[in-house]
mmCIF file of C-alpha atoms in Angstrom:
data_model
loop_
_atom_site.group_PDB
_atom_site.id
_atom_site.type_symbol
_atom_site.label_atom_id
_atom_site.label_comp_id
_atom_site.label_asym_id
_atom_site.label_seq_id
_atom_site.Cartn_x
_atom_site.Cartn_y
_atom_site.Cartn_z
ATOM 1 C CA GLU T 13 -15.071 -8.369 -14.906
ATOM 2 C CA THR T 14 -16.149 -9.215 -11.336
ATOM 3 C CA GLY T 15 -17.361 -6.321 -9.211
ATOM 4 C CA VAL T 16 -16.742 -5.677 -5.539
ATOM 5 C CA THR T 17 -18.370 -8.252 -3.276
ATOM 6 C CA GLN T 18 -18.939 -8.150 0.468
ATOM 7 C CA SER T 19 -19.958 -10.735 3.029
ATOM 8 C CA PRO T 20 -22.049 -11.212 4.955
ATOM 9 C CA THR T 21 -25.014 -9.140 3.761
ATOM 10 C CA HIS T 22 -26.507 -8.732 7.214
ATOM 11 C CA LEU T 23 -25.146 -9.401 10.668
ATOM 12 C CA ILE T 24 -26.568 -9.103 14.173
ATOM 13 C CA LYS T 25 -24.211 -8.957 17.149
ATOM 14 C CA THR T 26 -24.485 -8.005 20.796
ATOM 15 C CA ARG T 27 -22.589 -5.280 22.565
ATOM 16 C CA GLY T 28 -19.029 -6.283 23.474
ATOM 17 C CA GLN T 29 -18.694 -8.917 20.753
ATOM 18 C CA GLN T 30 -16.233 -8.849 17.875
ATOM 19 C CA VAL T 31 -17.061 -8.921 14.162
ATOM 20 C CA THR T 32 -15.181 -9.524 10.914
ATOM 21 C CA LEU T 33 -16.469 -8.218 7.606
ATOM 22 C CA ARG T 34 -15.007 -9.310 4.271
ATOM 23 C CA CYS T 35 -14.521 -7.645 0.915
ATOM 24 C CA SER T 36 -13.267 -8.877 -2.442
ATOM 25 C CA SER T 37 -11.980 -6.105 -4.642
ATOM 26 C CA GLN T 38 -12.737 -5.679 -8.310
ATOM 27 C CA SER T 39 -10.351 -7.458 -10.627
ATOM 28 C CA GLY T 40 -7.194 -5.394 -11.199
ATOM 29 C CA HIS T 41 -7.729 -3.094 -8.206
ATOM 30 C CA ASN T 42 -5.005 -3.061 -5.561
ATOM 31 C CA THR T 43 -6.524 -0.487 -3.184
ATOM 32 C CA VAL T 44 -9.406 -1.102 -0.790
ATOM 33 C CA SER T 45 -11.164 1.517 1.327
ATOM 34 C CA TRP T 46 -13.717 0.947 4.083
ATOM 35 C CA TYR T 47 -16.526 3.322 5.017
ATOM 36 C CA GLN T 48 -19.163 3.390 7.748
ATOM 37 C CA GLN T 49 -22.574 4.790 6.882
ATOM 38 C CA ALA T 50 -25.005 5.470 9.715
ATOM 39 C CA LEU T 51 -28.700 5.687 8.893
ATOM 40 C CA GLY T 52 -29.520 8.911 7.109
ATOM 41 C CA GLN T 53 -25.892 10.012 6.857
ATOM 42 C CA GLY T 54 -23.197 10.013 4.225
ATOM 43 C CA PRO T 55 -20.425 7.396 4.380
ATOM 44 C CA GLN T 56 -17.467 8.131 6.655
ATOM 45 C CA PHE T 57 -13.957 6.975 5.773
ATOM 46 C CA ILE T 58 -12.542 4.364 8.160
ATOM 47 C CA PHE T 59 -9.247 3.427 6.473
ATOM 48 C CA GLN T 60 -7.634 2.424 3.215
ATOM 49 C CA TYR T 61 -5.285 -0.428 2.336
ATOM 50 C CA TYR T 62 -2.797 -0.392 -0.533
ATOM 51 C CA ARG T 63 -0.595 -3.411 -1.250
ATOM 52 C CA GLU T 64 -1.365 -4.920 2.170
ATOM 53 C CA GLU T 65 -0.399 -1.780 4.132
ATOM 54 C CA GLU T 66 -2.711 0.725 5.820
ATOM 55 C CA ASN T 67 -2.595 3.864 3.684
ATOM 56 C CA GLY T 68 -4.622 6.437 5.565
ATOM 57 C CA ARG T 69 -7.104 6.316 8.416
ATOM 58 C CA GLY T 70 -10.150 8.326 9.380
ATOM 59 C CA ASN T 71 -11.315 9.337 12.838
ATOM 60 C CA PHE T 72 -12.070 5.857 14.160
ATOM 61 C CA PRO T 73 -10.716 4.242 17.353
ATOM 62 C CA PRO T 74 -8.109 1.442 17.301
ATOM 63 C CA ARG T 75 -10.780 -1.208 17.891
ATOM 64 C CA PHE T 76 -11.473 -0.781 14.180
ATOM 65 C CA SER T 77 -8.706 -2.660 12.392
ATOM 66 C CA GLY T 78 -8.159 -4.167 9.001
ATOM 67 C CA LEU T 79 -6.150 -6.432 6.790
ATOM 68 C CA GLN T 80 -5.443 -6.714 3.104
ATOM 69 C CA PHE T 81 -4.340 -9.998 1.584
ATOM 70 C CA PRO T 82 -1.991 -10.695 -1.362
ATOM 71 C CA ASN T 83 -5.014 -11.122 -3.659
ATOM 72 C CA TYR T 84 -6.107 -7.599 -2.546
ATOM 73 C CA SER T 85 -9.196 -8.828 -0.701
ATOM 74 C CA SER T 86 -9.671 -7.217 2.688
ATOM 75 C CA GLU T 87 -11.179 -7.645 6.133
ATOM 76 C CA LEU T 88 -12.562 -5.098 8.575
ATOM 77 C CA ASN T 89 -12.465 -6.167 12.216
ATOM 78 C CA VAL T 90 -14.318 -4.375 14.982
ATOM 79 C CA ASN T 91 -13.685 -5.335 18.607
ATOM 80 C CA ALA T 92 -15.771 -4.541 21.685
ATOM 81 C CA LEU T 93 -18.842 -3.637 19.644
ATOM 82 C CA GLU T 94 -20.901 -0.663 20.781
ATOM 83 C CA LEU T 95 -24.507 0.173 19.946
ATOM 84 C CA ASP T 96 -23.320 3.119 17.801
ATOM 85 C CA ASP T 97 -21.396 0.710 15.573
ATOM 86 C CA SER T 98 -24.737 -0.267 14.022
ATOM 87 C CA ALA T 99 -24.416 0.904 10.429
ATOM 88 C CA LEU T 100 -23.922 -0.090 6.812
ATOM 89 C CA TYR T 101 -20.260 -0.911 6.188
ATOM 90 C CA LEU T 102 -19.122 -0.268 2.664
ATOM 91 C CA CYS T 103 -16.005 -1.472 0.939
ATOM 92 C CA ALA T 104 -14.661 0.200 -2.184
ATOM 93 C CA SER T 105 -11.833 -0.784 -4.480
ATOM 94 C CA SER T 106 -9.803 1.377 -6.805
ATOM 95 C CA THR T 107 -6.474 1.837 -8.494
ATOM 96 C CA PRO T 108 -4.246 4.708 -7.325
ATOM 97 C CA GLY T 109 -4.518 7.896 -9.312
ATOM 98 C CA THR T 110 -7.866 7.224 -10.947
ATOM 99 C CA GLY T 111 -10.029 8.835 -8.268
ATOM 100 C CA GLU T 112 -13.134 6.756 -8.924
ATOM 101 C CA GLN T 113 -13.970 4.116 -6.336
ATOM 102 C CA PHE T 114 -16.130 1.061 -6.971
ATOM 103 C CA PHE T 115 -18.364 0.155 -4.061
ATOM 104 C CA GLY T 116 -19.675 -3.190 -2.922
ATOM 105 C CA PRO T 117 -23.288 -3.683 -1.786
ATOM 106 C CA GLY T 118 -22.359 -3.299 1.879
ATOM 107 C CA THR T 119 -22.794 -5.257 5.086
ATOM 108 C CA ARG T 120 -25.532 -4.087 7.421
ATOM 109 C CA LEU T 121 -24.403 -4.568 11.016
ATOM 110 C CA THR T 122 -26.866 -4.355 13.882
ATOM 111 C CA VAL T 123 -25.509 -4.259 17.426
ATOM 112 C CA LEU T 124 -28.039 -5.077 20.160
ATOM 113 C CA SER P 26 -16.900 14.341 10.071
ATOM 114 C CA GLN P 27 -18.640 15.404 6.885
ATOM 115 C CA GLN P 28 -16.761 17.601 4.427
ATOM 116 C CA GLY P 29 -19.696 19.831 3.649
ATOM 117 C CA GLU P 30 -23.353 20.173 3.054
ATOM 118 C CA GLU P 31 -25.731 19.208 0.321
ATOM 119 C CA ASP P 32 -28.765 21.179 -0.619
ATOM 120 C CA PRO P 33 -31.605 20.428 -0.668
ATOM 121 C CA GLN P 34 -31.840 17.512 1.768
ATOM 122 C CA ALA P 35 -34.825 16.205 -0.177
ATOM 123 C CA LEU P 36 -36.199 16.972 -3.630
ATOM 124 C CA SER P 37 -39.479 15.784 -5.113
ATOM 125 C CA ILE P 38 -40.215 16.310 -8.818
ATOM 126 C CA GLN P 39 -42.312 14.939 -11.662
ATOM 127 C CA GLU P 40 -40.925 12.719 -14.395
ATOM 128 C CA GLY P 41 -39.485 14.804 -17.221
ATOM 129 C CA GLU P 42 -38.463 17.704 -14.997
ATOM 130 C CA ASN P 43 -34.863 18.607 -14.262
ATOM 131 C CA ALA P 44 -33.317 18.023 -10.821
ATOM 132 C CA THR P 45 -30.537 20.194 -9.430
ATOM 133 C CA MET P 46 -28.559 19.301 -6.329
ATOM 134 C CA ASN P 47 -25.871 21.456 -4.743
ATOM 135 C CA CYS P 48 -22.839 20.571 -2.675
ATOM 136 C CA SER P 49 -20.489 22.758 -0.670
ATOM 137 C CA TYR P 50 -17.171 21.723 0.822
ATOM 138 C CA LYS P 51 -14.588 23.217 3.141
ATOM 139 C CA THR P 52 -11.014 22.316 2.159
ATOM 140 C CA SER P 53 -8.966 22.259 -1.031
ATOM 141 C CA ILE P 54 -9.629 19.271 -3.246
ATOM 142 C CA ASN P 55 -8.066 17.223 -6.020
ATOM 143 C CA ASN P 56 -11.415 16.179 -7.451
ATOM 144 C CA LEU P 57 -15.113 16.028 -6.613
ATOM 145 C CA GLN P 58 -17.298 13.062 -7.389
ATOM 146 C CA TRP P 59 -21.012 12.337 -7.368
ATOM 147 C CA TYR P 60 -22.418 8.993 -6.325
ATOM 148 C CA ARG P 61 -25.892 7.507 -6.311
ATOM 149 C CA GLN P 62 -27.289 5.105 -3.707
ATOM 150 C CA ASN P 63 -30.485 3.101 -3.982
ATOM 151 C CA SER P 64 -32.304 1.995 -0.821
ATOM 152 C CA GLY P 65 -29.292 2.041 1.519
ATOM 153 C CA ARG P 66 -27.182 -0.288 -0.607
ATOM 154 C CA GLY P 67 -23.848 0.233 -2.366
ATOM 155 C CA LEU P 68 -22.902 3.486 -4.041
ATOM 156 C CA VAL P 69 -22.633 3.834 -7.800
ATOM 157 C CA HIS P 70 -20.126 6.302 -9.240
ATOM 158 C CA LEU P 71 -21.771 8.833 -11.539
ATOM 159 C CA ILE P 72 -19.185 11.402 -12.527
ATOM 160 C CA LEU P 73 -15.831 12.876 -11.457
ATOM 161 C CA ILE P 74 -14.726 16.455 -12.016
ATOM 162 C CA ARG P 75 -11.144 17.527 -11.353
ATOM 163 C CA SER P 76 -10.246 20.735 -9.549
ATOM 164 C CA ASN P 77 -9.015 22.339 -12.794
ATOM 165 C CA GLU P 78 -12.306 21.627 -14.598
ATOM 166 C CA ARG P 79 -15.394 23.818 -14.423
ATOM 167 C CA GLU P 80 -18.044 21.709 -16.122
ATOM 168 C CA LYS P 81 -18.503 18.116 -17.193
ATOM 169 C CA HIS P 82 -21.251 16.176 -18.936
ATOM 170 C CA SER P 83 -22.186 12.517 -18.958
ATOM 171 C CA GLY P 84 -25.428 11.536 -20.659
ATOM 172 C CA ARG P 85 -28.240 13.314 -18.787
ATOM 173 C CA LEU P 86 -25.848 14.502 -16.070
ATOM 174 C CA ARG P 87 -24.150 17.881 -15.925
ATOM 175 C CA VAL P 88 -21.755 18.769 -13.129
ATOM 176 C CA THR P 89 -20.257 22.164 -12.410
ATOM 177 C CA LEU P 90 -17.455 23.021 -10.019
ATOM 178 C CA ASP P 91 -16.603 26.438 -8.599
ATOM 179 C CA THR P 92 -13.430 26.100 -6.546
ATOM 180 C CA SER P 93 -13.505 29.782 -5.541
ATOM 181 C CA LYS P 94 -16.861 29.200 -3.843
ATOM 182 C CA LYS P 95 -16.026 25.609 -2.874
ATOM 183 C CA SER P 96 -19.253 24.393 -4.395
ATOM 184 C CA SER P 97 -20.559 22.002 -7.025
ATOM 185 C CA SER P 98 -23.899 21.253 -8.591
ATOM 186 C CA LEU P 99 -25.351 18.153 -10.215
ATOM 187 C CA LEU P 100 -28.079 18.578 -12.809
ATOM 188 C CA ILE P 101 -30.109 15.599 -13.972
ATOM 189 C CA THR P 102 -32.116 16.480 -17.063
ATOM 190 C CA ALA P 103 -35.384 14.858 -18.168
ATOM 191 C CA SER P 104 -35.636 12.867 -14.939
ATOM 192 C CA ARG P 105 -37.171 9.389 -14.809
ATOM 193 C CA ALA P 106 -38.812 7.460 -11.991
ATOM 194 C CA ALA P 107 -35.735 5.199 -12.023
ATOM 195 C CA ASP P 108 -33.604 8.205 -10.967
ATOM 196 C CA THR P 109 -35.226 8.018 -7.515
ATOM 197 C CA ALA P 110 -32.313 7.531 -5.114
ATOM 198 C CA SER P 111 -29.997 9.331 -2.703
ATOM 199 C CA TYR P 112 -27.236 11.377 -4.309
ATOM 200 C CA PHE P 113 -23.953 12.146 -2.569
ATOM 201 C CA CYS P 114 -21.083 14.409 -3.426
ATOM 202 C CA ALA P 115 -17.636 13.301 -2.291
ATOM 203 C CA THR P 116 -14.353 15.148 -2.311
ATOM 204 C CA ALA P 117 -10.855 13.724 -2.636
ATOM 205 C CA GLY P 118 -8.056 15.597 -0.864
ATOM 206 C CA GLY P 119 -5.878 18.168 -2.581
ATOM 207 C CA SER P 120 -2.538 17.333 -0.980
ATOM 208 C CA GLY P 121 -2.044 13.956 -2.611
ATOM 209 C CA GLY P 122 -0.413 11.090 -0.754
ATOM 210 C CA THR P 123 -2.554 9.311 1.789
ATOM 211 C CA SER P 124 -5.319 11.881 1.593
ATOM 212 C CA TYR P 125 -5.833 11.340 -2.107
ATOM 213 C CA GLY P 126 -7.691 8.063 -1.797
ATOM 214 C CA LYS P 127 -9.920 9.182 1.061
ATOM 215 C CA LEU P 128 -13.354 10.320 -0.012
ATOM 216 C CA THR P 129 -15.209 12.738 2.236
ATOM 217 C CA PHE P 130 -18.942 12.593 1.649
ATOM 218 C CA GLY P 131 -21.735 15.080 2.155
ATOM 219 C CA GLN P 132 -25.022 14.217 3.852
ATOM 220 C CA GLY P 133 -26.781 13.495 0.585
ATOM 221 C CA THR P 134 -29.895 14.618 -1.247
ATOM 222 C CA ILE P 135 -32.886 12.277 -1.415
ATOM 223 C CA LEU P 136 -34.429 12.603 -4.880
ATOM 224 C CA THR P 137 -37.929 11.310 -5.554
ATOM 225 C CA VAL P 138 -39.194 11.343 -9.135
ATOM 226 C CA HIS P 139 -42.918 10.766 -9.466
ATOM 227 C CA PRO P 140 -44.193 8.973 -12.609
#
């Protein structure tokens, strides 16, 4: 069974640029959630995708957008990067109704 | 925004001692989960307790849930140096639908276990 994978591991961007982060869900999982974790804080829910549709969104502006593909992998896109977007971005996959989410290792984004 | 608070923010103990971490939350929930995170990497699911359960065990872990007080505790017995990590509680919404899959995390407790 393959776990959740994320790419890239680290990324450095400058303010105003755009970034795309990628996530492959665990085999058999059709739901992907994205979280942002600032240094020293708990993760904050960005949004969730279920069967290629957005299925819930946290308190993040529209410049945070996502996609889910037919194989259930997912992308997180962030436009017009701001310094405060520097964080660890975590992807988690799950199946509806089970509650437990399986997290990938994260992508650490630094915005200069 | 964070769902609630975890207490203590940091805990330092000796190997073999027990570690207790507490979590409080604000809204009704479907379930509460505990996760572990090593060195700012991915989270590992430890245990899930549903809103109609009061206590659950898994190996050296014991979780309690008091929905009347909106609080939970995680007990790690006979701690080991390898238990050193950050521990987070996370709640899943009580209304089902789109809120069900959203986890709301606390700030975390940093546990250090000295050999």
